[in-house]
Amino acid sequence: MAEKLNASSKRGFMAKAKAKGWKKVRGRDAISKRYVFADFNAAFAWMARVAMKAEQLDHHPEWANVYKTVDVVLSTHDVDGLSDLDVAMAQFMDKTAGAAGR
Ligand code: H2B
């Protein structure tokens, strides 16, 4: 079961995540980020890679793709907020997105 981040780990995580372009979602314990890739092929290849990671972790992003843009929201539905799994997923997404991850 995912562990909800406590206040101090959330502060620490948010400080680093904000520097990477993640934002708090208004009215929800969740974060969002827009990734813009070179083209649709790059965007969808990245989504496929993230999808396999999501299955491994049993933790799935809320996301939408239009052409080369992918809008992502991360939150853990089981705990109704941010958890260690969102941290892992955000790190994996940024690591694999290359220049689109900033
Ligand atoms: N993804 C996300 N983002 N949050 C969850 O709480 C979650 C999930 N729970 N993927 C998983 C699946 C759960 O529903 C299954 C039954 O393990």
Coordinates of N, CA and C and ligand atoms in Angstrom, one line a residue:
M1 N 0.8 -1.2 0.0 CA 0.0 0.0 0.0 C 0.9 1.2 0.0
A2 N 0.5 2.2 -0.8 CA 1.3 3.4 -0.9 C 1.2 4.2 0.4
E3 N 2.3 4.9 0.7 CA 2.3 5.7 1.9 C 2.1 7.2 1.6
K4 N 1.1 7.8 2.2 CA 0.9 9.2 2.0 C 2.1 10.0 2.5
L5 N 2.6 11.0 1.8 CA 3.7 11.8 2.3 C 3.3 12.6 3.5
N6 N 4.1 12.7 4.5 CA 3.8 13.6 5.6 C 4.2 15.0 5.2
A7 N 3.9 15.9 6.1 CA 4.0 17.4 5.7 C 5.5 17.7 5.4
S8 N 6.4 17.1 6.2 CA 7.8 17.5 5.9 C 8.4 16.9 4.7
S9 N 8.0 15.6 4.4 CA 8.6 15.0 3.2 C 7.9 15.7 2.0
K10 N 6.6 16.1 2.1 CA 6.0 16.8 1.0 C 6.7 18.1 0.7
R11 N 7.0 18.9 1.8 CA 7.8 20.1 1.5 C 9.1 19.9 0.8
G12 N 9.8 18.9 1.2 CA 11.1 18.6 0.6 C 10.9 18.2 -0.8
F13 N 9.9 17.3 -1.1 CA 9.7 16.8 -2.5 C 9.2 18.0 -3.3
M14 N 8.3 18.8 -2.8 CA 7.7 19.9 -3.6 C 8.8 20.9 -4.0
A15 N 9.8 21.2 -3.1 CA 10.8 22.1 -3.4 C 11.6 21.7 -4.7
K16 N 11.9 20.4 -4.7 CA 12.7 19.8 -5.8 C 11.8 19.7 -7.1
A17 N 10.6 19.3 -6.9 CA 9.7 19.1 -8.0 C 9.4 20.4 -8.7
K18 N 9.2 21.5 -7.9 CA 8.9 22.8 -8.5 C 10.0 23.2 -9.4
A19 N 11.2 23.0 -9.0 CA 12.4 23.3 -9.8 C 12.4 22.6 -11.2
K20 N 11.7 21.4 -11.2 CA 11.6 20.6 -12.4 C 10.3 20.9 -13.2
G21 N 9.5 21.9 -12.8 CA 8.4 22.3 -13.5 C 7.0 21.7 -13.1
W22 N 7.1 21.0 -11.9 CA 5.8 20.4 -11.4 C 5.1 21.5 -10.6
K23 N 3.7 21.5 -10.7 CA 2.9 22.5 -10.0 C 1.9 21.8 -9.1
K24 N 1.5 22.4 -8.0 CA 0.4 21.9 -7.2 C -0.9 22.1 -8.0
V25 N -1.7 21.1 -7.9 CA -3.1 21.2 -8.5 C -4.0 21.9 -7.5
R26 N -4.7 22.9 -8.0 CA -5.5 23.7 -7.1 C -6.7 22.8 -6.5
G27 N -6.8 22.9 -5.2 CA -8.0 22.2 -4.6 C -7.8 20.6 -4.5
R28 N -6.6 20.2 -4.7 CA -6.4 18.7 -4.7 C -4.9 18.4 -4.2
D29 N -4.7 17.4 -3.5 CA -3.4 17.0 -3.1 C -2.8 16.2 -4.3
A30 N -2.3 16.9 -5.3 CA -1.8 16.3 -6.5 C -0.9 17.3 -7.2
I31 N -0.1 16.8 -8.1 CA 0.8 17.7 -8.9 C 0.6 17.5 -10.4
S32 N 1.0 18.5 -11.1 CA 0.8 18.4 -12.6 C 2.1 19.0 -13.3
K33 N 2.2 18.5 -14.5 CA 3.3 19.0 -15.3 C 3.0 18.8 -16.8
R34 N 3.4 19.8 -17.6 CA 3.2 19.6 -19.1 C 4.6 19.3 -19.7
Y35 N 4.6 18.2 -20.4 CA 5.8 17.8 -21.2 C 5.6 18.1 -22.6
V36 N 6.5 18.8 -23.3 CA 6.4 19.1 -24.7 C 7.6 18.4 -25.4
F37 N 7.3 17.5 -26.3 CA 8.4 16.7 -27.0 C 8.6 17.3 -28.3
A38 N 9.5 16.7 -29.1 CA 9.9 17.1 -30.4 C 8.7 16.9 -31.4
D39 N 8.0 15.8 -31.2 CA 7.0 15.5 -32.1 C 6.1 14.4 -31.5
F40 N 5.1 14.0 -32.2 CA 4.1 12.9 -31.6 C 4.9 11.6 -31.3
N41 N 5.8 11.3 -32.2 CA 6.5 10.0 -32.0 C 7.3 10.0 -30.7
A42 N 7.9 11.1 -30.4 CA 8.7 11.1 -29.2 C 7.8 11.1 -28.0
A43 N 6.7 11.9 -28.1 CA 5.7 11.9 -27.0 C 5.1 10.5 -26.7
F44 N 4.7 9.8 -27.8 CA 4.1 8.6 -27.5 C 5.0 7.5 -27.1
A45 N 6.3 7.5 -27.6 CA 7.3 6.5 -27.2 C 7.5 6.7 -25.7
W46 N 7.6 7.9 -25.2 CA 7.8 8.2 -23.8 C 6.6 7.7 -23.0
M47 N 5.4 7.9 -23.5 CA 4.2 7.4 -22.8 C 4.2 5.9 -22.7
A48 N 4.7 5.2 -23.8 CA 4.7 3.8 -23.7 C 5.7 3.3 -22.6
R49 N 6.8 4.0 -22.6 CA 7.8 3.6 -21.5 C 7.3 3.9 -20.1
V50 N 6.6 5.0 -20.0 CA 6.0 5.3 -18.7 C 4.9 4.4 -18.3
A51 N 4.1 4.0 -19.3 CA 3.0 3.0 -19.1 C 3.5 1.7 -18.6
M52 N 4.7 1.2 -19.1 CA 5.2 0.0 -18.5 C 5.7 0.1 -17.1
K53 N 6.3 1.3 -16.8 CA 6.7 1.6 -15.4 C 5.4 1.6 -14.5
A54 N 4.4 2.2 -15.0 CA 3.2 2.4 -14.2 C 2.6 1.0 -13.9
E55 N 2.7 0.1 -14.8 CA 2.2 -1.3 -14.6 C 3.1 -2.0 -13.5
Q56 N 4.4 -1.8 -13.7 CA 5.3 -2.4 -12.7 C 5.0 -1.9 -11.3
L57 N 4.8 -0.6 -11.2 CA 4.6 0.0 -9.8 C 3.1 -0.1 -9.4
D58 N 2.2 -0.5 -10.3 CA 0.8 -0.5 -10.1 C 0.4 0.9 -9.6
H59 N 0.9 1.9 -10.4 CA 0.6 3.3 -10.1 C 0.5 4.0 -11.4
H60 N -0.7 4.6 -11.6 CA -1.0 5.1 -13.0 C -1.3 6.6 -13.0
P61 N -0.7 7.2 -14.0 CA -0.9 8.7 -14.1 C -2.2 9.0 -14.7
E62 N -2.7 10.2 -14.4 CA -3.8 10.8 -15.1 C -3.1 11.7 -16.1
W63 N -3.4 11.4 -17.4 CA -2.7 12.2 -18.4 C -3.5 12.3 -19.7
A64 N -3.1 13.3 -20.5 CA -3.8 13.5 -21.8 C -2.7 13.9 -22.8
N65 N -2.8 13.4 -24.0 CA -1.9 13.7 -25.0 C -2.6 14.4 -26.2
V66 N -2.0 15.5 -26.6 CA -2.4 16.2 -27.9 C -1.1 16.4 -28.7
Y67 N -1.0 15.7 -29.8 CA 0.2 15.8 -30.7 C 1.5 15.6 -29.9
K68 N 2.3 16.6 -29.7 CA 3.6 16.4 -29.0 C 3.6 16.8 -27.5
T69 N 2.4 17.2 -27.0 CA 2.2 17.6 -25.6 C 1.6 16.5 -24.8
V70 N 2.1 16.3 -23.6 CA 1.5 15.4 -22.6 C 1.3 16.1 -21.3
D71 N 0.1 16.2 -20.9 CA -0.3 16.9 -19.6 C -0.5 15.7 -18.6
V72 N 0.3 15.8 -17.5 CA 0.3 14.7 -16.5 C -0.2 15.3 -15.2
V73 N -1.1 14.5 -14.5 CA -1.4 14.8 -13.1 C -1.0 13.5 -12.3
L74 N -0.3 13.7 -11.2 CA 0.0 12.6 -10.3 C -0.6 12.7 -9.0
S75 N -1.3 11.7 -8.5 CA -1.9 11.6 -7.2 C -2.1 10.1 -6.9
T76 N -2.3 9.8 -5.6 CA -2.5 8.4 -5.3 C -4.0 8.3 -4.8
H77 N -4.8 7.7 -5.6 CA -6.2 7.6 -5.3 C -6.5 6.8 -4.1
D78 N -5.7 5.8 -3.8 CA -5.9 4.9 -2.7 C -5.8 5.7 -1.3
V79 N -4.9 6.7 -1.3 CA -4.7 7.5 -0.1 C -5.2 8.9 -0.2
D80 N -5.8 9.2 -1.4 CA -6.4 10.5 -1.6 C -5.4 11.6 -1.4
G81 N -4.2 11.4 -2.0 CA -3.2 12.4 -1.9 C -1.9 12.0 -2.5
L82 N -0.8 12.8 -2.3 CA 0.5 12.4 -2.8 C 1.2 11.4 -1.9
S83 N 1.8 10.4 -2.6 CA 2.5 9.3 -1.8 C 3.9 9.1 -2.4
D84 N 4.6 8.2 -1.8 CA 5.9 7.8 -2.2 C 5.9 7.3 -3.7
L85 N 4.8 6.8 -4.1 CA 4.7 6.3 -5.5 C 4.6 7.5 -6.5
D86 N 4.0 8.6 -6.1 CA 4.0 9.8 -7.0 C 5.4 10.3 -7.1
V87 N 6.2 10.3 -6.0 CA 7.6 10.7 -6.0 C 8.4 9.8 -7.0
A88 N 8.2 8.5 -6.9 CA 8.9 7.6 -7.8 C 8.5 7.8 -9.3
M89 N 7.2 8.0 -9.5 CA 6.7 8.2 -10.9 C 7.2 9.6 -11.4
A90 N 7.2 10.6 -10.6 CA 7.7 11.9 -11.1 C 9.2 11.8 -11.5
Q91 N 9.9 11.1 -10.6 CA 11.4 11.0 -10.9 C 11.6 10.2 -12.2
F92 N 10.9 9.1 -12.4 CA 11.0 8.3 -13.6 C 10.6 9.1 -14.8
M93 N 9.5 9.8 -14.7 CA 9.1 10.6 -15.9 C 10.1 11.7 -16.3
D94 N 10.7 12.4 -15.3 CA 11.6 13.4 -15.6 C 12.9 12.8 -16.2
K95 N 13.3 11.7 -15.6 CA 14.6 11.0 -16.0 C 14.5 10.5 -17.5
T96 N 13.3 10.0 -17.8 CA 13.1 9.4 -19.2 C 12.7 10.4 -20.2
A97 N 12.3 11.6 -19.8 CA 11.7 12.6 -20.8 C 12.8 13.4 -21.5
G98 N 14.1 13.2 -21.1 CA 15.1 14.0 -21.8 C 14.9 15.5 -21.7
A99 N 15.1 16.2 -22.8 CA 15.0 17.6 -22.8 C 13.6 18.1 -22.5
A100 N 12.6 17.3 -22.8 CA 11.2 17.6 -22.5 C 10.9 17.7 -21.0
G101 N 11.8 17.0 -20.2 CA 11.7 17.0 -18.7 C 12.3 18.2 -18.0
R102 N 13.0 18.9 -18.7 CA 13.8 20.1 -18.3 C 14.9 19.8 -17.3
Ligands
H2B1 N1 -2.8 4.6 -9.6 C1 -2.9 5.8 -8.8 N2 -2.4 6.9 -9.4 N3 -3.4 5.8 -7.6 C2 -3.8 4.6 -7.0 O1 -4.3 4.7 -5.9 C3 -3.8 3.4 -7.8 C4 -3.3 3.5 -9.1 N4 -4.2 2.3 -7.2 N5 -3.3 2.4 -9.8 C5 -4.0 1.0 -7.9 C6 -3.9 1.1 -9.4 C7 -5.1 0.1 -7.4 O2 -6.4 0.6 -7.8 C8 -4.9 -1.3 -7.8 C9 -6.1 -2.2 -7.4 O3 -3.8 -1.8 -7.2

